[in-house]
Coordinates of C-alpha atoms in Angstrom, one line a residue:
X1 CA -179.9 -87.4 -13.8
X2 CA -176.8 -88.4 -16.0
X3 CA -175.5 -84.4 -14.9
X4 CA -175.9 -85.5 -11.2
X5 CA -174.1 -88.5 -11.9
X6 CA -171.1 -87.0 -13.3
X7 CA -171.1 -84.7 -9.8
X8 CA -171.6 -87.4 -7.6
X9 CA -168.8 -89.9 -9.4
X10 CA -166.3 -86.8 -9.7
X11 CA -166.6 -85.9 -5.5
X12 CA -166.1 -89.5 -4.8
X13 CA -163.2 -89.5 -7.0
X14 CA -161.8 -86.6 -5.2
X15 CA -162.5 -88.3 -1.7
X16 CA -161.1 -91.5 -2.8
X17 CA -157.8 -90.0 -3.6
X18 CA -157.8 -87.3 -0.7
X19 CA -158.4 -90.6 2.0
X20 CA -154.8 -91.9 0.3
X21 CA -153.1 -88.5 0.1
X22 CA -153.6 -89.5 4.1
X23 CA -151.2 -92.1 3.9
X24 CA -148.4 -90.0 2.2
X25 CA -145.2 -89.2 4.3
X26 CA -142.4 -88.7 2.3
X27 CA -141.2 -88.4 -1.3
X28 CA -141.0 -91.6 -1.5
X29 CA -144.6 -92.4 -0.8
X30 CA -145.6 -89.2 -3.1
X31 CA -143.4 -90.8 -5.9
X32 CA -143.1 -94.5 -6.2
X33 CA -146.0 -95.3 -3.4
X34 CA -143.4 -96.7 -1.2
X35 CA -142.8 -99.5 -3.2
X36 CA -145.2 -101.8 -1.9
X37 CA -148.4 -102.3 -4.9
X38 CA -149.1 -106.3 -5.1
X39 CA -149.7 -107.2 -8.8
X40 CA -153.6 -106.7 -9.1
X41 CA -153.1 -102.9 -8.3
X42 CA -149.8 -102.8 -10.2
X43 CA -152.1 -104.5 -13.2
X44 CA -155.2 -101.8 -12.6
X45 CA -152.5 -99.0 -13.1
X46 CA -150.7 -99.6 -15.9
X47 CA -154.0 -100.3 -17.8
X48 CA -155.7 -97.3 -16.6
X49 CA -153.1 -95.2 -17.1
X50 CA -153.0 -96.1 -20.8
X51 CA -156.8 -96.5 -21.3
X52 CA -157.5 -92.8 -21.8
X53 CA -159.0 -90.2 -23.7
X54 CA -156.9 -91.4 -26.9
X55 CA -158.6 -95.1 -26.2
X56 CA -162.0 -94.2 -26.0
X57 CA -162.4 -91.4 -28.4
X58 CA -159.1 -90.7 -30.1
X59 CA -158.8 -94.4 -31.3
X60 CA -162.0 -95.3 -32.1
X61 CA -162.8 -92.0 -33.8
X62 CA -159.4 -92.6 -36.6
X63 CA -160.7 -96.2 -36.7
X64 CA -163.6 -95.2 -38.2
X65 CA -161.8 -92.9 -40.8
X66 CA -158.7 -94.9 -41.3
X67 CA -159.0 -98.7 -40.1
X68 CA -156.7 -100.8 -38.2
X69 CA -154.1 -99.4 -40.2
X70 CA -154.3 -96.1 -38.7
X71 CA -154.1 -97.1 -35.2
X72 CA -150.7 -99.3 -35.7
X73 CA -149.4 -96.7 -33.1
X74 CA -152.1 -97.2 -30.7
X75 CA -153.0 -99.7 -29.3
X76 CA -150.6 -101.7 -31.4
X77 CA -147.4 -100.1 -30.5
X78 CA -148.2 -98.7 -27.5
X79 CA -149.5 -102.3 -25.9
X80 CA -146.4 -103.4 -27.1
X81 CA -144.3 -100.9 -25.8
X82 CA -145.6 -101.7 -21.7
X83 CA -144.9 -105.6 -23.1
X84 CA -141.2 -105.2 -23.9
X85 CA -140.6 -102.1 -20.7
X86 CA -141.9 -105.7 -18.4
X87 CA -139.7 -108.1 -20.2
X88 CA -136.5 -106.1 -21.0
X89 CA -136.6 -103.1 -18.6
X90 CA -138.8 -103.4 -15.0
X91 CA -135.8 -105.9 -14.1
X92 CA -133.5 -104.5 -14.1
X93 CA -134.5 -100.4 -13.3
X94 CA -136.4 -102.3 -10.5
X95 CA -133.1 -103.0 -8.6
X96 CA -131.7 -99.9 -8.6
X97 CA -134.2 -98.7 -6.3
X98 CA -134.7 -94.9 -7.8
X99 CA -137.1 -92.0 -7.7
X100 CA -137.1 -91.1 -11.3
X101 CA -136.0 -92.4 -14.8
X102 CA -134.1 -89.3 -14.6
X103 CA -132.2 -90.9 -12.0
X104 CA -131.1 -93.5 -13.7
X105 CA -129.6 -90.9 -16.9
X106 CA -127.1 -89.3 -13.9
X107 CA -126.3 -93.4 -12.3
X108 CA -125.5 -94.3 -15.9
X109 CA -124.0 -91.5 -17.5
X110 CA -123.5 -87.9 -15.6
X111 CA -125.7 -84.9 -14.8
X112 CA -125.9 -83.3 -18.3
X113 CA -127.0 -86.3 -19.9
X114 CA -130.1 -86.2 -16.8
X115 CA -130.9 -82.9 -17.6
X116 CA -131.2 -83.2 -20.9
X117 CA -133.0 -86.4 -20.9
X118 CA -135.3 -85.2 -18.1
X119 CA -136.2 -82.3 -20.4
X120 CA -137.4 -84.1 -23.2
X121 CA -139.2 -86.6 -21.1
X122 CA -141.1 -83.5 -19.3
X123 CA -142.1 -81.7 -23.1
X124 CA -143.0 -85.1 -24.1
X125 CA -145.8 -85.1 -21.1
X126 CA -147.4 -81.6 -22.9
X127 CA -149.4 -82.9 -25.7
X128 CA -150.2 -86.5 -23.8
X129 CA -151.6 -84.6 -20.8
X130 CA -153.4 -81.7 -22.9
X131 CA -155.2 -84.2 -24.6
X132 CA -156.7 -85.7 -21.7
X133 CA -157.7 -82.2 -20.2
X134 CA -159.1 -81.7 -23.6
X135 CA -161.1 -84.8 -23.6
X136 CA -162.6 -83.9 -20.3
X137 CA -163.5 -80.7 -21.4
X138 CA -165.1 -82.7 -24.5
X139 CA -167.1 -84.8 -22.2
X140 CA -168.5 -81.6 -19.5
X141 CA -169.6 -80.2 -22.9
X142 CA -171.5 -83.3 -24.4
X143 CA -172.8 -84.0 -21.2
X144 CA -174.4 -80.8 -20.0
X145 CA -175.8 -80.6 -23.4
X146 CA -173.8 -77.8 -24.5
X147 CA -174.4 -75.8 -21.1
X148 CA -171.0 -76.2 -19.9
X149 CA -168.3 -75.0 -22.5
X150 CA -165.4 -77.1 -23.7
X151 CA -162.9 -74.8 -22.7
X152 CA -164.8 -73.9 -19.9
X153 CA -165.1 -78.0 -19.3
X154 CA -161.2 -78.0 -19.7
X155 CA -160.7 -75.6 -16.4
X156 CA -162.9 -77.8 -14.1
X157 CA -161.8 -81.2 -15.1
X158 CA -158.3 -80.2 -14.5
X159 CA -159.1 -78.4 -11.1
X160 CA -160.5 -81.8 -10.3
X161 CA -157.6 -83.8 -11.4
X162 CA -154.9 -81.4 -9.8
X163 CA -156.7 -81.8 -6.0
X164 CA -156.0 -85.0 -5.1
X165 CA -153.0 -85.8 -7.5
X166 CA -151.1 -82.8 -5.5
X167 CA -151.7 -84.1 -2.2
X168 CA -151.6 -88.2 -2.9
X169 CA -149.3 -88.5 -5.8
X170 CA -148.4 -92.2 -6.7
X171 CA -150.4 -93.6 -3.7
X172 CA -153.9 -92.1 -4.5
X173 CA -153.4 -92.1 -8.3
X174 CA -152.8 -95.9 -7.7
X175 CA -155.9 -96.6 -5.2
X176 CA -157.9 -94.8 -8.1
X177 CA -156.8 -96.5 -10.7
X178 CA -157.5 -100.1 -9.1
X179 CA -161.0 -98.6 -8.8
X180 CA -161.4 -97.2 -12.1
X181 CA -160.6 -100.3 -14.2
X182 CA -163.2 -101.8 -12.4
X183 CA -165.2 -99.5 -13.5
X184 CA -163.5 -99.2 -17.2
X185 CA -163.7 -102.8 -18.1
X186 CA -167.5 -103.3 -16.6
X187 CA -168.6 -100.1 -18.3
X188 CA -167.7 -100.9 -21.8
X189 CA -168.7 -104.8 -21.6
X190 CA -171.9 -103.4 -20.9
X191 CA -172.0 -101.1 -23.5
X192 CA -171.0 -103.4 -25.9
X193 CA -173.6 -105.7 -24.5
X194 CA -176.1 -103.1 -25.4
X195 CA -175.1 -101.5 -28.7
X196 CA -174.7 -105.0 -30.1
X197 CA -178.3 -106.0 -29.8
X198 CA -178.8 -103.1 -31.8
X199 CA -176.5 -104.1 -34.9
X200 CA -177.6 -107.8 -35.1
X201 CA -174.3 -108.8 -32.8
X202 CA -170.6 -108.8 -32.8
X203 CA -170.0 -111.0 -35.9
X204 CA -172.5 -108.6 -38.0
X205 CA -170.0 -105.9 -36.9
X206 CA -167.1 -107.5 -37.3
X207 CA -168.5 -108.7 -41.1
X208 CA -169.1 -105.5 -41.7
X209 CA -165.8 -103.7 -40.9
X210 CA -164.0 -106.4 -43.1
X211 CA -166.2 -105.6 -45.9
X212 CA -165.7 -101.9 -45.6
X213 CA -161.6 -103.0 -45.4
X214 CA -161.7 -101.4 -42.0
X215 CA -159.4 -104.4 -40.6
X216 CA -156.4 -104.3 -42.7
X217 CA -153.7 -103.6 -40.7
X218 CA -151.0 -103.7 -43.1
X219 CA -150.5 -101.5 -45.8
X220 CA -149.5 -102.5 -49.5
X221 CA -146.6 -103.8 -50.4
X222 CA -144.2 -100.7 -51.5
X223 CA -141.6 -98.4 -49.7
X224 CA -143.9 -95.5 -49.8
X225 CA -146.4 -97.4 -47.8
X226 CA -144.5 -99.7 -45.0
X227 CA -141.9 -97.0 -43.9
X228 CA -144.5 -94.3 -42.5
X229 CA -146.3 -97.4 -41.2
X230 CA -143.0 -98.7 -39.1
X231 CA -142.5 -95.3 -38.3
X232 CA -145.7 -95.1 -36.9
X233 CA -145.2 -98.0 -35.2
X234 CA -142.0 -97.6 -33.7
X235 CA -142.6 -94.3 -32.4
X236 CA -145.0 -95.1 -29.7
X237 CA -143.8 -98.6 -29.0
X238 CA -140.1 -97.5 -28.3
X239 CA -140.7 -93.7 -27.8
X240 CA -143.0 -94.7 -24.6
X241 CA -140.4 -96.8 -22.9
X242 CA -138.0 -94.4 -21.4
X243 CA -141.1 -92.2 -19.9
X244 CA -141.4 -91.6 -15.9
X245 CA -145.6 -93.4 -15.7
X246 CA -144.1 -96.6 -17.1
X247 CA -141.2 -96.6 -14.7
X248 CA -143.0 -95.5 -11.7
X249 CA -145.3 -98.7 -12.5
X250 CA -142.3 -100.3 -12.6
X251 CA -140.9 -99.2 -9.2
X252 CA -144.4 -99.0 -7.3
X253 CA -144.3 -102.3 -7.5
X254 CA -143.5 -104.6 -4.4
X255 CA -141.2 -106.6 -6.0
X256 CA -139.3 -107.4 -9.2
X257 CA -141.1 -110.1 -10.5
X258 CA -144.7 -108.1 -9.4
X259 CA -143.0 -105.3 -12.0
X260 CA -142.5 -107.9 -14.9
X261 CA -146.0 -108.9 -14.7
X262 CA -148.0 -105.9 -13.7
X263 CA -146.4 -104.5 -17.1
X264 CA -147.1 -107.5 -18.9
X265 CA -150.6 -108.3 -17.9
X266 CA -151.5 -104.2 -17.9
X267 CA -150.3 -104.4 -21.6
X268 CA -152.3 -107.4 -23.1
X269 CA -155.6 -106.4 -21.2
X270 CA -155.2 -102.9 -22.9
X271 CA -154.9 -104.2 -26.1
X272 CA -158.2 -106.5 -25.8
X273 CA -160.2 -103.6 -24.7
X274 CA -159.1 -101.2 -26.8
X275 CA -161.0 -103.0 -29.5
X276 CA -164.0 -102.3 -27.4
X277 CA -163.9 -98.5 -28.4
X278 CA -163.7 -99.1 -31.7
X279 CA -166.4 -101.8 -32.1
X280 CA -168.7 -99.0 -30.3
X281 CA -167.5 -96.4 -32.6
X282 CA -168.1 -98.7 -36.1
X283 CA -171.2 -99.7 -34.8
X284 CA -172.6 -96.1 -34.2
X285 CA -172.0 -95.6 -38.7
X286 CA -174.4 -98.8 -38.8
X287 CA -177.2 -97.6 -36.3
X288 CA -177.5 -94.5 -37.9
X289 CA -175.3 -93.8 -41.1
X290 CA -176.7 -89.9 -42.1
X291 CA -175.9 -88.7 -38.9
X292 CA -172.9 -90.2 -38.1
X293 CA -171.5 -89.5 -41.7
X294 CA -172.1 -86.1 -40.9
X295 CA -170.3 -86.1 -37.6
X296 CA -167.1 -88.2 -38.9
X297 CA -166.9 -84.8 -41.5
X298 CA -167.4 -82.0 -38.6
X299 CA -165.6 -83.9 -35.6
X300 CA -165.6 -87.9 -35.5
X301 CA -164.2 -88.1 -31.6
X302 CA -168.3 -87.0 -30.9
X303 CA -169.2 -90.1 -32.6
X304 CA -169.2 -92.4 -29.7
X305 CA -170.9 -90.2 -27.0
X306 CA -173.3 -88.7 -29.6
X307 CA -174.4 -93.0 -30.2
X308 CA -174.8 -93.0 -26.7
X309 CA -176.5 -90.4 -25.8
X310 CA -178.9 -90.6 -28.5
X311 CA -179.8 -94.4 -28.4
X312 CA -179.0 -95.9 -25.4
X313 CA -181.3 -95.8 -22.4
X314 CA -180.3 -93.5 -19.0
X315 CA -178.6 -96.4 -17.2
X316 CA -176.1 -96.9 -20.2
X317 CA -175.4 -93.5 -20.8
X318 CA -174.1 -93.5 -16.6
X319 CA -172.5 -96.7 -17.3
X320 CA -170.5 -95.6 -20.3
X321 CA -170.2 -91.8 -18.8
X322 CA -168.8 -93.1 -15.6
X323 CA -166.1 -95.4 -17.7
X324 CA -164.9 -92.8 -19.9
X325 CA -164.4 -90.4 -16.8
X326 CA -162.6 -93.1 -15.1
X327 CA -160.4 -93.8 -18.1
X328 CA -159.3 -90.1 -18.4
X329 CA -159.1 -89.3 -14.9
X330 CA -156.8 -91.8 -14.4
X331 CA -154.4 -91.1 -17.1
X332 CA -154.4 -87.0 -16.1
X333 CA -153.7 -88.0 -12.7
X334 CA -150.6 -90.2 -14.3
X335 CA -149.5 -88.0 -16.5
X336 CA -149.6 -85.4 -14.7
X337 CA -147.4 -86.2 -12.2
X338 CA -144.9 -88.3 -14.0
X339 CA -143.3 -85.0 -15.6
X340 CA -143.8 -82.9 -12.2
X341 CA -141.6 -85.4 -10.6
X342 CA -138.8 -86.0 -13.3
X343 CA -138.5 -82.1 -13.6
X344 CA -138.7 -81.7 -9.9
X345 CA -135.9 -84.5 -8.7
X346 CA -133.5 -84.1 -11.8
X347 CA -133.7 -80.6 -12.4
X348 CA -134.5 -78.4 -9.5
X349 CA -132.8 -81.0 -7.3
X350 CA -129.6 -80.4 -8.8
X351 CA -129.7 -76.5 -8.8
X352 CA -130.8 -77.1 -4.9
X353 CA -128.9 -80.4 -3.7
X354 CA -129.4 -80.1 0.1
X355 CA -133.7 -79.6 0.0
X356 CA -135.1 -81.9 3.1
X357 CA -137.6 -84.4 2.1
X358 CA -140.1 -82.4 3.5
X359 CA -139.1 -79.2 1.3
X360 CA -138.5 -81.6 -1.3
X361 CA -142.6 -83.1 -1.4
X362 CA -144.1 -79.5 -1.4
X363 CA -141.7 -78.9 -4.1
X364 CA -142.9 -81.6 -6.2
X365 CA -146.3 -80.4 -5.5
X366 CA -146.0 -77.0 -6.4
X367 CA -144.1 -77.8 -9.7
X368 CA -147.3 -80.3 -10.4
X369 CA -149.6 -77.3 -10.2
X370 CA -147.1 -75.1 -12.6
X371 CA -147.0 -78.1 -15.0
X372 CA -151.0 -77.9 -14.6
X373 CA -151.5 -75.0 -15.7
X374 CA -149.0 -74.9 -18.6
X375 CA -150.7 -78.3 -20.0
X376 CA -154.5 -76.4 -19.2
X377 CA -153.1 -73.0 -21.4
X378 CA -151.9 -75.9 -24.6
X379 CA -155.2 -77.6 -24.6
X380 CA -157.0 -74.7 -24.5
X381 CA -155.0 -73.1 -27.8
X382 CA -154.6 -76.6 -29.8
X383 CA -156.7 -77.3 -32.8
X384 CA -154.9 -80.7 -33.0
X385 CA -157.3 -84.3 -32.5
X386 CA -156.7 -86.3 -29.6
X387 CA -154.7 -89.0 -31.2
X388 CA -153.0 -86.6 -32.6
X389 CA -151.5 -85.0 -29.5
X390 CA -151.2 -88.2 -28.1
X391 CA -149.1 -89.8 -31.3
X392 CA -146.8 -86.7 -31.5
X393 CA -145.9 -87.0 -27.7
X394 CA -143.6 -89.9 -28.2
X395 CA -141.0 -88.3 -30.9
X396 CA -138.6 -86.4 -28.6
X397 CA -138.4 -89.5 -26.5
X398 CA -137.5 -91.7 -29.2
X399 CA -135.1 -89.3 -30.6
X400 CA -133.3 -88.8 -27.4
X401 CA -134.1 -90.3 -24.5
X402 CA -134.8 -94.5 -25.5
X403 CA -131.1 -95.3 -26.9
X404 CA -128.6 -93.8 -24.0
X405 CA -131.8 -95.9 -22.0
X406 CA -131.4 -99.1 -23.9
X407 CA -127.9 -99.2 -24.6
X408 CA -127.3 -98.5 -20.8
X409 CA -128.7 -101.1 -20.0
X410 CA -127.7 -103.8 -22.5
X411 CA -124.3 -102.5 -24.0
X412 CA -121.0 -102.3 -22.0
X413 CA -119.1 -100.2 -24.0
X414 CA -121.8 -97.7 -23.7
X415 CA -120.7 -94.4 -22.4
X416 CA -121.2 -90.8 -21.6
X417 CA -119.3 -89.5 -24.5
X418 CA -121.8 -92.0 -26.7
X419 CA -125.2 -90.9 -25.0
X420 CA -124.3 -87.1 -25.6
X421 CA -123.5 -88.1 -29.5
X422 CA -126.7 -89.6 -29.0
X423 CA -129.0 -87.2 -28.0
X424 CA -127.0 -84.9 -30.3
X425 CA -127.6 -86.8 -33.4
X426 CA -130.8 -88.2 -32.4
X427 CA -132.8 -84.5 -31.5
X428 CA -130.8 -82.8 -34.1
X429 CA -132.2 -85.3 -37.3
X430 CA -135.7 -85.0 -36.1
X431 CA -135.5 -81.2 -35.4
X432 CA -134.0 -80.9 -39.3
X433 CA -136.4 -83.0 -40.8
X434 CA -139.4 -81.2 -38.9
X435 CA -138.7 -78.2 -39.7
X436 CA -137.8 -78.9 -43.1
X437 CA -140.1 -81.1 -44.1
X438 CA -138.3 -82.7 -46.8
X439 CA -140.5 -84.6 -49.7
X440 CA -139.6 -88.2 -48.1
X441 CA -141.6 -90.8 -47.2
X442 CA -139.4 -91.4 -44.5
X443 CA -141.1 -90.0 -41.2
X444 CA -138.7 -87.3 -39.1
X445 CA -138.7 -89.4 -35.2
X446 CA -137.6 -92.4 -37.9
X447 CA -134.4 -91.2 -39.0
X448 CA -133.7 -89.0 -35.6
X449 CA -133.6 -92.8 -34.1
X450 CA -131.6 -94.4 -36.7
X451 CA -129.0 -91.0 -36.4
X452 CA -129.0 -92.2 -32.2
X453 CA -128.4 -95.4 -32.5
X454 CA -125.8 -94.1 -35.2
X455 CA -124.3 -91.7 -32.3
X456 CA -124.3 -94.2 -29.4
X457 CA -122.4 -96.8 -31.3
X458 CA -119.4 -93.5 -32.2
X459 CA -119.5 -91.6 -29.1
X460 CA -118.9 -95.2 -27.6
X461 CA -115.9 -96.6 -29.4
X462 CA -114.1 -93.5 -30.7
X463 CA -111.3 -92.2 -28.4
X464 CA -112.8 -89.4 -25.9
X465 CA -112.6 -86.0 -26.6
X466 CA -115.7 -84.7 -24.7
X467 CA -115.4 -85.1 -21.6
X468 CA -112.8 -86.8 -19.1
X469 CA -112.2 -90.1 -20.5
X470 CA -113.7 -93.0 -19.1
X471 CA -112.7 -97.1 -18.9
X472 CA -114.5 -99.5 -20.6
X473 CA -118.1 -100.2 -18.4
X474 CA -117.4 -98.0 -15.3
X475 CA -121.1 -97.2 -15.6
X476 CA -121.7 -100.7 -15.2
X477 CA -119.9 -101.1 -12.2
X478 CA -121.3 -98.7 -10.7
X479 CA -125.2 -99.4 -11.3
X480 CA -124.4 -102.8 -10.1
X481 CA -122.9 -101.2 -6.9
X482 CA -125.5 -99.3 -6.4
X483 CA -127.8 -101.7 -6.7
X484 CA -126.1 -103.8 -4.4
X485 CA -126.2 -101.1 -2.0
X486 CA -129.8 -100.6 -2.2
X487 CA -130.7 -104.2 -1.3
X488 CA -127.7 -105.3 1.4
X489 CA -128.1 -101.3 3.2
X490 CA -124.3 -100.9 1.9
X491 CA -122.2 -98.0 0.7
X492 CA -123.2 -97.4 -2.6
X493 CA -120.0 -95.3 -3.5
X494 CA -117.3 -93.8 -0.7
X495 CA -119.0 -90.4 -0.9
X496 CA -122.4 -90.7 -0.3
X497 CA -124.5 -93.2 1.8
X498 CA -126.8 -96.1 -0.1
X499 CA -129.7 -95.1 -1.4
X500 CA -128.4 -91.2 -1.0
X501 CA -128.3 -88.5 -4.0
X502 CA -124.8 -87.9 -5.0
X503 CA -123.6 -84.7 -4.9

């Protein structure tokens, strides 16, 4: 029955998103929806998107082993990273009215600075997405009772994913996603509903994950502890913000204001229920500690479907089953096509300026199925745990891609001499320290952001000598002017027509 389940909740998936794909005409439609989501969808994506595979198993799983303190990145930074993109960012990249954050990189800065920013956005996507094929692969295998493979798991679940993220992009990842939170947030009430009356209620839990020191979040009070734990920290709630799924959240949206609190209210609600997870997951060492001991030793993300599966009646296995599917369905859709997109608009658009918007959509598509099957070939060689891929996706976006962002945005004098010293100083760091691996306590993405912000601030108020020299805030100018353009239907520069692609 729960086998059937999974079949029939996967093909209505697919037919949910296919009926969208329906309603998808142009690029626009394919990338950013059409810029038309009222806040309740705008809400259900941004959660759903976030509420993945990392959530549900990764999360909960290092819980267990490490406490609060080894989730700081996630859900504590990573909440906090769609709070600050809705307060500081959707504003203002809302106006400018633009396909990609790639986009904004050329607006800001010039076509080198895109590329190189686009690049490191697009590797960043590799271990995010592989870890939700992985997890799907995870769940085929626990589900079928061993009958389906994991790798074997890993093929299917991205087939499924892949059909009707190709043909609906934005607009039938969005429609999903509204359903699927539905689903997400009943699902794992329920569960909790359930596997509480097993463990004498919440506060017995919750009593019993202080005693075990499971809910200190901060560490002790020395160097060696608090730098790895800001670094932590830092790297998902920073590292996430210049990334194509946030801004395309940001952009779907049907206004500005819809943007600012879609983000916000997406962010809080993930951070209240990603506790569920882990309340599950603690509870499961209570129920039945020799079993679940051994499991935390041989693979601790089987802890929470193994508790389900083995002491929760039919209906709550479908329940929590058809939550977890939604909640990594939703995020490969997301992730999937955020990094087809970027690569497709800011690199292969460049090499090809003059595509039609019709070429232009199939191209996007077939890049989405190359980046598919790249992302299916990394999950299926990686040894690494799901939080694991997840955490280490955010580095290269800290290290290059969040300061020329930020500084953009917020500092005049910014300018494209400063965002190549940048990314320069930023990537190069990291890459050093990596590779290295020095005896410090200070974490590599740590000091690659510190050596950025280092670069911006140089690049920016040293006399030019990359590049043709440019006055103060010309940048400036010319995002405002293109945002103007973009709202009153007006040249946005004497070359090319509002709302056009410079060439």
């Amino acid at each position: 029955m729960l086998v059937w389940f999974v079949v029939f909740y996967l093909l209505l998936s697919v037919a949910i998103g296919l009926y969208a794909a329906t309603r998808v005409h142009n690029t626009k439609d394919f990338v950013v929806a059409g810029r038309h989501l009222p806040l309740p969808v705008v809400t259900a994506t941004v959660f759903a998107t976030w509420f993945g595979a990392e959530t549900v198993l990764g999360i909960s799983a290092t819980f267990v082993k490490e406490g609060l303190g080894g989730v700081v990145a996630d859900p504590f930074g990573s909440s906090l990273c769609l709070i600050l993109a809705g307060l500081f960012f959707a504003r203002r990249l809302y106006r400018l009215n633009l396909l990609t954050i790639g986009d904004y990189y050329r607006l800001r800065y010039n076509r080198t600075i895109e590329v190189v920013c686009t690049l490191a956005i697009v590797g960043s996507y590799l271990g995010w997405v592989s870890a939700q094929i992985k997890a799907l692969g995870l769940v085929f295998n626990v589900v079928t009772a061993g009958a389906i493979s994991q790798p074997e798991g890993m093929i299917i679940g991205a087939a499924i994913v892949l059909t009707y993220t190709t043909f609906g992009g934005m607009l039938s990842v969005a429609v999903l996603d509204f359903v699927q939170m539905i689903v997400i947030m009943a699902g794992m009430l329920f569960i909790g509903w359930i596997v509480s009356g097993m463990t004498g209620g919440v506060g017995a839990v919750v009593g019993q994950a202080s005693a075990a020191g499971k809910l200190n979040l901060f560490p002790e009070a020395s160097a060696a502890a608090w730098i790895p734990f800001i670094g932590a920290w830092v790297t998902m709630m920073l590292g996430s913000i210049p990334q194509q799924d946030v801004f395309q959240r940001i952009t779907s949206a049907k206004d500005e204001k819809t943007a600012v609190r879609g983000s916000v209210l997406g962010g809080s609600i993930y951070f209240f229920f990603a506790f569920v997870p882990m309340f599950l997951a603690f509870s499961a060492t209570l129920i039945d500690p020799a079993m679940f001991g051994s499991l935390l030793e041989k693979d601790s993300q089987l802890v929470l479907p193994t508790l389900i599966l083995s002491h929760t009646p039919l209906f709550a296995q479908v329940v929590f089953f058809g939550a977890l599917l939604s909640a990594i369905m939703s995020c490969s859709a997301a992730t999937l096509l955020a990094p087809s997109v970027t690569f497709s608009e800011n690199v292969i658009r460049n090499a090809v300026p003059r595509m039609t918007d019709r070429t232009f959509l199939w191209t996007m598509r077939a890049t989405l199925v190359v980046f598919a099957l790249i992302v299916l070939v990394n999950a299926l060689i990686s040894n690494e745990s799901i939080f694991k891929m997840v955490e280490n996706a955010y580095k290269v976006t800290l290290v290059t891609a969040f300061v020329p962002l930020a500084a953009g945005l917020y500092w005049k004098r910014a300018n494209t001499q400063g965002a190549l010293f940048a990314v320069t100083a930023g990537a190069g760091a990291w890459l050093v320290l990596e590779l290295l691996q020095p005896a410090t306590v200070w974490p590599p993405q740590l000091l690659g952001l510190f050596a950025a912000i280092a670069g911006m601030g140089l690049g920016s108020l040293l006399p030019h000598f990359v590049g043709r020299p440019t006055p103060i805030a010309p940048a400036h100018a010319e995002l405002h002017r293109h945002a103007a353009a973009q709202t009153h239907h007006v040249p946005a520069h004497p070359h090319h027509p509002a709302g056009g692609r410079p060439h």
